[in-house]
CSV table of C-alpha atoms and ligand atoms in Angstrom, one decimal:
chain,number,residue,atom,x,y,z
A,347,MET,CA,47.8,175.5,-81.4
A,348,THR,CA,50.5,173.6,-79.0
A,349,HIS,CA,50.6,170.2,-79.4
A,350,GLU,CA,51.2,168.3,-76.2
A,351,LYS,CA,52.1,164.7,-77.1
A,352,ASP,CA,54.2,161.6,-76.0
A,353,SER,CA,58.0,161.3,-75.3
A,354,MET,CA,59.7,161.9,-78.6
A,355,PHE,CA,60.8,158.5,-78.7
A,356,ASP,CA,57.3,157.4,-78.3
A,357,GLN,CA,56.2,159.6,-81.1
A,358,MET,CA,59.0,158.4,-83.3
A,359,THR,CA,58.0,154.6,-82.5
A,360,SER,CA,54.4,155.4,-83.1
A,361,ARG,CA,54.9,157.1,-86.6
A,362,GLY,CA,57.7,154.4,-87.4
A,363,HIS,CA,60.8,157.1,-87.5
A,364,GLU,CA,64.4,156.3,-88.0
A,365,ARG,CA,65.9,159.3,-87.0
A,366,LEU,CA,65.0,163.0,-85.4
A,367,CYS,CA,68.0,165.2,-85.3
A,368,PHE,CA,68.3,168.7,-83.6
A,369,HIS,CA,70.6,171.1,-84.5
A,370,GLN,CA,71.8,174.6,-82.9
A,371,ASP,CA,74.2,176.9,-84.4
A,372,PRO,CA,75.7,179.3,-81.9
A,373,GLU,CA,76.9,181.5,-84.8
A,374,THR,CA,73.9,182.3,-86.4
A,375,GLY,CA,71.4,181.0,-83.9
A,376,LEU,CA,69.8,178.6,-86.2
A,377,ARG,CA,67.6,175.8,-84.5
A,378,ALA,CA,66.6,173.1,-86.9
A,379,ILE,CA,65.4,169.9,-86.9
A,380,VAL,CA,65.5,167.0,-89.5
A,381,ALA,CA,63.2,163.9,-89.4
A,382,ILE,CA,64.0,161.0,-91.1
A,383,HIS,CA,61.0,158.6,-91.5
A,384,SER,CA,62.4,155.9,-93.6
A,385,THR,CA,65.2,155.3,-96.1
A,386,LYS,CA,63.8,151.6,-96.9
A,387,LEU,CA,63.2,152.6,-100.4
A,388,GLY,CA,66.3,154.7,-100.7
A,389,ASN,CA,67.8,158.5,-99.9
A,390,ALA,CA,65.2,160.7,-98.8
A,391,LEU,CA,64.5,163.9,-100.4
A,392,GLY,CA,62.0,166.3,-98.6
A,393,GLY,CA,61.8,170.2,-98.1
A,394,THR,CA,62.9,172.3,-95.6
A,395,ARG,CA,60.1,174.5,-93.8
A,396,ARG,CA,61.0,177.9,-92.4
A,397,TRP,CA,58.2,178.8,-89.9
A,398,TYR,CA,57.3,180.4,-86.7
A,399,TYR,CA,56.2,177.6,-84.1
A,400,GLU,CA,54.8,178.6,-80.7
A,401,SER,CA,56.5,175.6,-79.4
A,402,GLU,CA,59.1,173.3,-79.7
A,403,ASP,CA,56.5,170.3,-79.6
A,404,ASP,CA,54.6,172.0,-82.6
A,405,ALA,CA,57.8,172.0,-84.7
A,406,VAL,CA,58.4,168.2,-83.7
A,407,TYR,CA,54.7,167.5,-84.5
A,408,ASP,CA,55.1,169.2,-87.6
A,409,VAL,CA,58.5,167.8,-88.9
A,410,LEU,CA,57.2,164.0,-87.8
A,411,ARG,CA,53.9,164.3,-89.7
A,412,LEU,CA,55.3,165.9,-92.8
A,413,SER,CA,58.2,163.4,-93.1
A,414,LYS,CA,56.2,160.5,-92.8
A,415,GLY,CA,54.1,161.8,-95.7
A,416,MET,CA,57.1,161.8,-97.8
A,417,THR,CA,57.7,158.5,-97.5
A,418,TYR,CA,54.2,157.6,-98.6
A,419,LYS,CA,54.5,160.2,-101.5
A,420,ALA,CA,57.7,158.6,-102.8
A,421,ALA,CA,56.2,155.0,-102.5
A,422,ILE,CA,53.0,156.0,-104.2
A,423,SER,CA,54.7,157.7,-106.9
A,424,GLY,CA,57.0,154.9,-107.8
A,425,LEU,CA,60.1,156.5,-106.8
A,426,PRO,CA,63.0,154.5,-105.1
A,427,MET,CA,63.3,157.0,-102.4
A,428,GLY,CA,62.8,157.4,-98.6
A,429,GLY,CA,61.0,160.1,-96.5
A,430,ALA,CA,62.4,162.9,-94.7
A,431,LYS,CA,61.6,166.6,-94.1
A,432,SER,CA,63.4,169.4,-92.0
A,433,VAL,CA,62.2,172.7,-90.2
A,434,ILE,CA,63.8,175.6,-89.3
A,435,MET,CA,62.3,177.4,-86.1
A,436,MET,CA,62.2,180.9,-86.9
A,437,PRO,CA,62.8,182.9,-83.5
A,438,HIS,CA,59.9,185.4,-84.2
A,439,ARG,CA,57.3,185.7,-87.1
A,440,ASN,CA,59.2,188.3,-89.3
A,441,HIS,CA,62.6,186.9,-88.7
A,442,PRO,CA,64.7,188.0,-91.9
A,443,ARG,CA,66.0,185.0,-93.8
A,444,THR,CA,69.9,185.2,-94.4
A,445,GLU,CA,72.7,183.6,-96.4
A,446,VAL,CA,74.6,183.0,-93.2
A,447,GLU,CA,71.2,181.0,-91.9
A,448,ALA,CA,70.9,179.1,-95.0
A,449,ARG,CA,74.6,178.1,-95.0
A,450,ALA,CA,74.3,176.8,-91.4
A,451,MET,CA,71.3,174.7,-92.4
A,452,GLY,CA,73.3,173.6,-95.3
A,453,ARG,CA,76.0,172.4,-93.2
A,454,PHE,CA,73.5,170.5,-91.1
A,455,VAL,CA,72.1,168.6,-94.1
A,456,ASP,CA,75.8,167.8,-95.2
A,457,THR,CA,76.2,165.9,-92.0
A,458,PHE,CA,73.6,163.2,-93.3
A,459,ASN,CA,76.1,162.4,-96.1
A,460,GLY,CA,73.0,162.3,-98.6
A,461,ALA,CA,70.6,160.3,-96.7
A,462,TYR,CA,68.6,163.4,-96.3
A,463,ILE,CA,68.6,165.6,-99.5
A,464,ALA,CA,66.9,169.2,-98.7
A,465,ALA,CA,64.6,171.0,-101.0
A,466,GLU,CA,62.3,173.9,-100.9
A,467,ASP,CA,59.0,174.1,-98.8
A,468,VAL,CA,56.9,176.8,-97.3
A,469,GLY,CA,59.1,179.9,-96.2
A,470,VAL,CA,62.3,178.6,-98.4
A,471,ASP,CA,63.0,179.9,-102.0
A,472,ILE,CA,65.1,179.1,-104.5
A,473,GLU,CA,67.9,181.7,-103.4
A,474,PHE,CA,67.8,180.1,-99.9
A,475,ILE,CA,68.0,176.7,-101.5
A,476,ASP,CA,71.1,178.0,-103.6
A,477,TRP,CA,73.0,179.5,-100.4
A,478,MET,CA,72.4,176.1,-98.6
A,479,ALA,CA,73.9,174.3,-101.8
A,480,GLY,CA,77.1,176.6,-100.9
A,481,GLU,CA,77.7,174.2,-98.1
A,482,THR,CA,76.0,171.0,-99.2
A,483,LYS,CA,75.7,168.8,-102.7
A,484,HIS,CA,72.8,167.2,-100.9
A,485,VAL,CA,70.0,169.9,-102.0
A,486,MET,CA,67.7,170.3,-104.7
A,487,GLY,CA,65.7,173.1,-106.2
A,488,GLY,CA,68.1,175.6,-106.7
A,489,GLU,CA,69.0,177.5,-109.9
A,490,THR,CA,72.6,178.4,-109.8
A,491,VAL,CA,74.7,176.3,-107.4
A,492,SER,CA,72.0,173.3,-106.9
A,493,ARG,CA,69.4,172.4,-109.7
A,494,GLY,CA,65.8,171.6,-110.3
A,495,GLY,CA,64.4,175.2,-109.6
A,496,ASP,CA,61.2,176.0,-108.1
A,497,PRO,CA,59.0,172.6,-108.0
A,498,SER,CA,55.7,174.3,-107.6
A,499,PRO,CA,54.8,174.5,-111.3
A,500,TRP,CA,55.1,170.7,-111.2
A,501,THR,CA,53.2,170.2,-108.0
A,502,ALA,CA,50.5,172.4,-109.5
A,503,LEU,CA,50.3,170.2,-112.6
A,504,GLY,CA,50.0,167.1,-110.6
A,505,VAL,CA,47.3,168.3,-108.6
A,506,PHE,CA,45.2,169.4,-111.9
A,507,HIS,CA,45.7,165.8,-113.3
A,508,ALA,CA,44.3,164.5,-109.8
A,509,MET,CA,41.1,167.0,-110.3
A,510,ARG,CA,40.7,165.4,-113.6
A,511,ALA,CA,40.7,161.9,-112.2
A,512,CYS,CA,38.5,163.1,-109.1
A,513,LEU,CA,36.0,164.4,-111.5
A,514,ILE,CA,35.8,161.3,-113.8
A,515,HIS,CA,35.5,159.3,-110.5
A,516,SER,CA,32.6,161.4,-109.5
A,517,GLY,CA,30.8,160.7,-112.7
A,518,GLN,CA,31.5,163.8,-114.5
A,519,CYS,CA,33.5,164.8,-117.5
A,520,GLU,CA,36.9,166.1,-116.7
A,521,ASP,CA,36.4,169.2,-118.8
A,522,PHE,CA,36.9,172.2,-116.3
A,523,PHE,CA,35.0,174.5,-118.6
A,524,GLY,CA,32.2,176.4,-116.1
A,525,LYS,CA,33.4,174.4,-113.1
A,526,THR,CA,34.0,176.4,-109.9
A,527,VAL,CA,37.3,175.7,-108.1
A,528,ALA,CA,37.9,177.3,-104.8
A,529,ILE,CA,41.3,177.6,-104.0
A,530,GLN,CA,42.7,178.2,-100.1
A,531,GLY,CA,46.3,179.8,-100.5
A,532,VAL,CA,47.5,181.4,-103.8
A,533,GLY,CA,51.3,181.1,-103.2
A,534,HIS,CA,53.6,179.4,-105.3
A,535,VAL,CA,51.5,176.3,-105.9
A,536,GLY,CA,48.1,178.2,-105.6
A,537,GLN,CA,49.3,180.7,-108.4
A,538,ASN,CA,50.2,177.7,-110.7
A,539,LEU,CA,47.1,175.9,-110.1
A,540,CYS,CA,45.2,179.2,-110.8
A,541,ARG,CA,46.8,179.6,-114.4
A,542,LEU,CA,46.2,175.9,-115.4
A,543,LEU,CA,42.6,176.1,-114.3
A,544,ASN,CA,42.0,179.4,-115.8
A,545,GLU,CA,43.4,178.3,-119.1
A,546,ALA,CA,41.0,175.1,-118.9
A,547,GLY,CA,38.1,177.4,-118.3
A,548,ALA,CA,37.3,177.1,-114.8
A,549,ASN,CA,35.8,179.7,-112.7
A,550,LEU,CA,38.2,180.6,-109.7
A,551,LEU,CA,37.3,181.7,-106.0
A,552,VAL,CA,40.4,182.2,-104.2
A,553,ALA,CA,41.6,183.6,-100.6
A,554,ASP,CA,44.9,184.3,-99.0
A,555,ILE,CA,45.9,186.1,-95.9
A,556,ASN,CA,48.9,187.6,-98.0
A,557,LYS,CA,46.8,190.5,-100.0
A,558,LYS,CA,49.8,190.6,-102.7
A,559,ASN,CA,49.1,186.9,-103.5
A,560,LEU,CA,45.5,187.5,-103.7
A,561,ASP,CA,45.5,190.6,-105.7
A,562,LEU,CA,47.8,188.7,-108.4
A,563,ALA,CA,45.3,185.9,-108.7
A,564,VAL,CA,42.6,188.3,-109.0
A,565,ASP,CA,44.5,190.4,-111.7
A,566,MET,CA,46.0,187.5,-113.6
A,567,TYR,CA,43.3,184.9,-113.7
A,568,GLY,CA,40.2,186.8,-113.1
A,569,ALA,CA,39.7,184.8,-109.9
A,570,THR,CA,37.0,186.2,-107.4
A,571,ALA,CA,38.3,186.9,-104.0
A,572,MET,CA,36.7,185.6,-101.0
A,573,HIS,CA,37.5,186.2,-97.3
A,574,ASP,CA,39.9,183.4,-95.7
A,575,ASP,CA,37.4,182.4,-93.3
A,576,ASP,CA,34.8,181.8,-95.8
A,577,ILE,CA,36.6,179.9,-98.5
A,578,LEU,CA,36.6,176.4,-97.0
A,579,LYS,CA,32.9,176.8,-97.0
A,580,ALA,CA,32.4,177.9,-100.4
A,581,GLU,CA,29.9,176.1,-102.8
A,582,CYS,CA,31.9,174.9,-105.7
A,583,ASP,CA,32.7,172.0,-107.9
A,584,ILE,CA,36.2,171.4,-106.3
A,585,LEU,CA,37.9,172.7,-102.8
A,586,ALA,CA,41.7,173.0,-102.9
A,587,PRO,CA,43.4,173.7,-99.9
A,588,CYS,CA,46.9,175.0,-100.7
A,589,ALA,CA,48.1,176.8,-97.7
A,590,LEU,CA,48.7,175.1,-94.5
A,591,GLY,CA,47.8,171.5,-93.1
A,592,GLY,CA,45.3,170.6,-90.6
A,593,VAL,CA,42.4,173.0,-92.3
A,594,ILE,CA,39.8,170.1,-92.4
A,595,ASP,CA,38.6,168.2,-89.6
A,596,GLY,CA,35.5,166.2,-88.8
A,597,LYS,CA,33.6,169.1,-87.8
A,598,MET,CA,34.6,171.1,-91.0
A,599,VAL,CA,33.5,168.2,-93.1
A,600,GLU,CA,29.9,168.8,-92.1
A,601,HIS,CA,30.3,172.3,-93.6
A,602,LEU,CA,32.0,171.5,-97.0
A,603,ARG,CA,29.9,172.5,-99.9
A,604,CYS,CA,31.8,170.7,-102.7
A,605,PRO,CA,31.8,167.1,-104.0
A,606,ILE,CA,35.4,166.8,-104.3
A,607,LEU,CA,38.2,167.8,-102.2
A,608,CYS,CA,41.7,167.7,-103.9
A,609,GLY,CA,44.5,170.3,-103.0
A,610,ALA,CA,48.3,170.7,-102.8
A,611,ALA,CA,48.8,171.3,-98.8
A,612,ASN,CA,50.6,168.5,-96.9
A,613,ASN,CA,48.4,167.0,-94.3
A,614,ILE,CA,45.0,168.7,-95.2
A,615,LEU,CA,43.2,166.3,-92.9
A,616,ASP,CA,43.7,167.1,-89.3
A,617,ASP,CA,43.4,163.3,-88.4
A,618,PRO,CA,43.7,161.7,-91.7
A,619,GLU,CA,42.4,158.4,-90.5
A,620,GLU,CA,39.1,159.5,-89.2
A,621,ASP,CA,38.5,162.6,-91.3
A,622,ALA,CA,38.9,160.8,-94.7
A,623,VAL,CA,36.2,158.1,-93.5
A,624,ALA,CA,33.9,161.3,-92.4
A,625,LEU,CA,34.7,162.7,-95.9
A,626,LYS,CA,33.6,159.1,-97.4
A,627,THR,CA,30.6,159.0,-95.3
A,628,ALA,CA,29.7,162.4,-96.6
A,629,GLY,CA,30.0,161.5,-100.2
A,630,ILE,CA,32.9,163.6,-100.8
A,631,VAL,CA,35.5,162.5,-103.2
A,632,TYR,CA,38.9,163.0,-101.4
A,633,GLY,CA,42.2,163.1,-103.5
A,634,THR,CA,44.7,162.2,-101.2
A,635,ASP,CA,47.1,164.7,-100.3
A,636,PHE,CA,50.5,162.7,-100.3
A,637,VAL,CA,49.3,161.3,-103.8
A,638,VAL,CA,47.9,164.4,-105.6
A,639,ASN,CA,50.7,167.0,-104.4
A,640,ALA,CA,53.6,164.6,-105.6
A,641,GLY,CA,54.7,166.5,-108.4
A,642,GLY,CA,57.0,168.4,-107.2
A,643,LEU,CA,58.8,165.4,-105.5
A,644,ILE,CA,58.7,163.6,-108.7
A,645,HIS,CA,60.4,166.5,-110.6
A,646,LEU,CA,63.2,166.9,-108.0
A,647,ALA,CA,63.8,163.5,-107.1
A,648,GLY,CA,63.6,162.0,-110.7
A,649,MET,CA,66.3,164.7,-111.6
A,650,HIS,CA,68.2,163.5,-108.7
A,651,LEU,CA,67.6,160.1,-109.9
A,652,GLY,CA,68.7,160.9,-113.5
A,653,MET,CA,65.6,161.0,-115.3
A,654,THR,CA,65.3,162.2,-118.7
A,655,ASP,CA,62.9,165.5,-119.4
A,656,ASP,CA,60.3,163.2,-121.1
A,657,GLU,CA,60.4,160.6,-118.2
A,658,LEU,CA,59.9,163.6,-115.7
A,659,VAL,CA,56.6,164.4,-117.6
A,660,ARG,CA,55.5,160.9,-118.0
A,661,LYS,CA,56.0,160.4,-114.1
A,662,ASN,CA,54.0,163.6,-113.4
A,663,ASP,CA,51.3,162.4,-116.0
A,664,GLU,CA,51.1,159.0,-113.8
A,665,ILE,CA,49.5,161.1,-111.2
A,666,PHE,CA,46.3,160.8,-113.0
A,667,ALA,CA,46.3,157.2,-113.2
A,668,THR,CA,47.4,156.7,-109.4
A,669,THR,CA,44.7,158.9,-108.4
A,670,GLN,CA,42.0,156.6,-110.1
A,671,GLN,CA,43.4,153.5,-109.2
A,672,ILE,CA,43.3,154.7,-105.4
A,673,LEU,CA,39.8,155.9,-105.9
A,674,GLU,CA,38.8,152.7,-107.3
A,675,HIS,CA,40.3,150.8,-104.2
A,676,THR,CA,38.1,153.2,-102.1
A,677,VAL,CA,35.2,151.3,-102.8
A,678,HIS,CA,36.4,148.4,-100.7
A,679,ALA,CA,38.4,150.7,-98.2
A,680,SER,CA,37.2,152.7,-95.4
A,681,SER,CA,38.5,155.8,-97.2
A,682,SER,CA,40.6,157.0,-100.1
A,683,TYR,CA,43.5,157.7,-97.4
A,684,ALA,CA,43.3,154.3,-96.2
A,685,ALA,CA,43.3,153.1,-99.8
A,686,ALA,CA,46.5,155.0,-100.7
A,687,VAL,CA,48.3,154.2,-97.4
A,688,GLU,CA,47.5,150.3,-98.1
A,689,ILE,CA,49.3,150.8,-101.7
A,690,ALA,CA,52.1,152.7,-100.3
A,691,GLU,CA,52.9,150.4,-97.4
A,692,GLN,CA,52.5,147.5,-99.9
A,693,ARG,CA,55.2,149.1,-102.3
A,694,ILE,CA,57.6,149.8,-99.2
A,695,ALA,CA,57.2,146.2,-97.8
A,696,ASP,CA,58.0,145.0,-101.5
A,697,GLY,CA,60.8,147.2,-102.3
A,698,GLN,CA,62.6,146.4,-98.7
A,699,GLY,CA,66.4,145.7,-99.4
A,700,LEU,CA,66.5,147.0,-102.9
A,701,GLY,CA,66.9,150.6,-101.9
A,702,VAL,CA,68.8,152.8,-104.2
A,703,HIS,CA,71.1,155.1,-102.5
A,704,ALA,CA,71.8,158.1,-104.8
A,705,GLY,CA,74.9,159.3,-102.5
B,1281,LIG,P1,53.6,179.2,-100.3
B,1281,LIG,O1,54.0,179.7,-98.9
B,1281,LIG,O2,54.3,179.9,-101.3
B,1281,LIG,O3,52.1,179.5,-100.2
B,1281,LIG,C1,51.2,179.5,-99.2
B,1281,LIG,C2,50.1,180.2,-99.3
B,1281,LIG,O4,49.1,180.3,-98.5
B,1281,LIG,C3,50.8,182.0,-99.1
B,1281,LIG,O5,50.4,182.8,-100.1
B,1281,LIG,C4,50.2,182.3,-97.6
B,1281,LIG,O6,50.0,183.6,-97.5
B,1281,LIG,C5,48.7,181.4,-97.6
B,1281,LIG,N1,48.2,181.2,-96.4
B,1281,LIG,C6,48.6,180.8,-95.4
B,1281,LIG,N2,47.7,180.8,-94.5
B,1281,LIG,C7,46.2,180.8,-95.1
B,1281,LIG,C8,45.0,180.9,-94.5
B,1281,LIG,N3,44.7,180.6,-93.4
B,1281,LIG,N4,44.4,181.5,-95.5
B,1281,LIG,C9,44.4,181.8,-96.7
B,1281,LIG,N5,45.9,181.5,-97.3
B,1281,LIG,C10,46.7,181.2,-96.4
B,1281,LIG,O7,53.5,177.5,-100.2
B,1281,LIG,P2,53.4,176.7,-101.2
B,1281,LIG,O8,54.8,176.4,-101.9
B,1281,LIG,O9,52.3,177.2,-102.5
B,1281,LIG,O10,52.8,175.4,-100.8
B,1281,LIG,C11,51.3,175.4,-100.3
B,1281,LIG,C12,51.3,174.1,-99.6
B,1281,LIG,O11,51.3,172.9,-100.5
B,1281,LIG,C13,51.9,173.8,-98.6
B,1281,LIG,O12,51.4,172.9,-97.4
B,1281,LIG,C14,53.0,172.9,-99.0
B,1281,LIG,O13,53.5,172.3,-98.0
B,1281,LIG,C15,52.4,172.0,-100.0
B,1281,LIG,N6,53.0,171.7,-101.0
B,1281,LIG,C16,53.9,172.5,-101.7
B,1281,LIG,C17,54.9,171.7,-102.9
B,1281,LIG,C18,55.7,172.7,-103.8
B,1281,LIG,O14,56.1,172.4,-104.5
B,1281,LIG,N7,55.8,174.0,-103.3
B,1281,LIG,C19,55.0,170.5,-103.1
B,1281,LIG,C20,54.2,169.6,-102.2
B,1281,LIG,C21,53.1,170.1,-101.2
């Protein structure tokens, strides 16, 4: 879908962005965008998404939305970090990823002198990160040149904690035994979530447009495969979108057959202000995306900030209490999203001028 929007400056102004930077590398053909939403609380760590966009407008729309979400994610997680994100615009869907492209992206990231720190997102893996790290020290999530590794097991663990909080808030026990969880997208995060839920005794319904990933979830975790058109409407105890964003809008809310919506995808709601109200009206408990999927950021940003292994685990555990706190606030707010934004914005306002610049 093509997003025709206001001018770029108007889009930046309305979302409160500091910087929107474009780069094209003549040698490799790389076309990339870095959006820095906020550095009020510190330097900004956010993933690099490598994706085929139908238009430049779509890429700008994606990077602006994602980077703003990172500001909220860091603030709600109590990290002294800002919010940013980058996208690489693939020239066509199956364009192969190469070391020269990754290095060109690394050089672009390096121009921000650490105000922007890159990491994995959809389409970017550990190897790509280490290639980028050949050109800049401002990247996390690699295994050889940079450090931190794949953040998705930590993201999945955080979502699992948030699901427990959602179950308790909806008056159920937090035991997953016999509960049915429907997962859209069983990639990096989705597979790890399947593992945790399977160990906890949940029944799994899964869908993925990638047959290899779908088969893996079925074979490894005894999940039942569903068609990707049906998964969002599946009857279940928890619906967990773990693919791409924008999958739930006001219309889709009417078709949901789950008391809880809690997944890893960024920007699950097409229009979070409106759709989160529709969810509350429909009596569906919504674990706000930027709260519940913060585990990966907490892990990489925490390492970057020098936290110990114990501190990293404790910080991930906090996702349970933070989700509970927001759901309690939701009783007085228009939606759980509004409650989460209110708390995040208050933290950013309180922390102004105290930013830690990790260099
Ligand atoms: P991934 O690319 O490894 O997995 C995504 C999976 O979704 C793939 O298997 C893909 O085939 C599938 N998919 C795409 N469109 C689909 C559709 N319409 N129906 C069904 N399946 C579909 O990505 P990931 O790292 O697992 O991240 C998943 C989501 O979580 C993304 O939105 C990402 O931004 C978000 N997220 C990831 C992390 C992390 O640590 N990786 C952290 C925070 C948020």
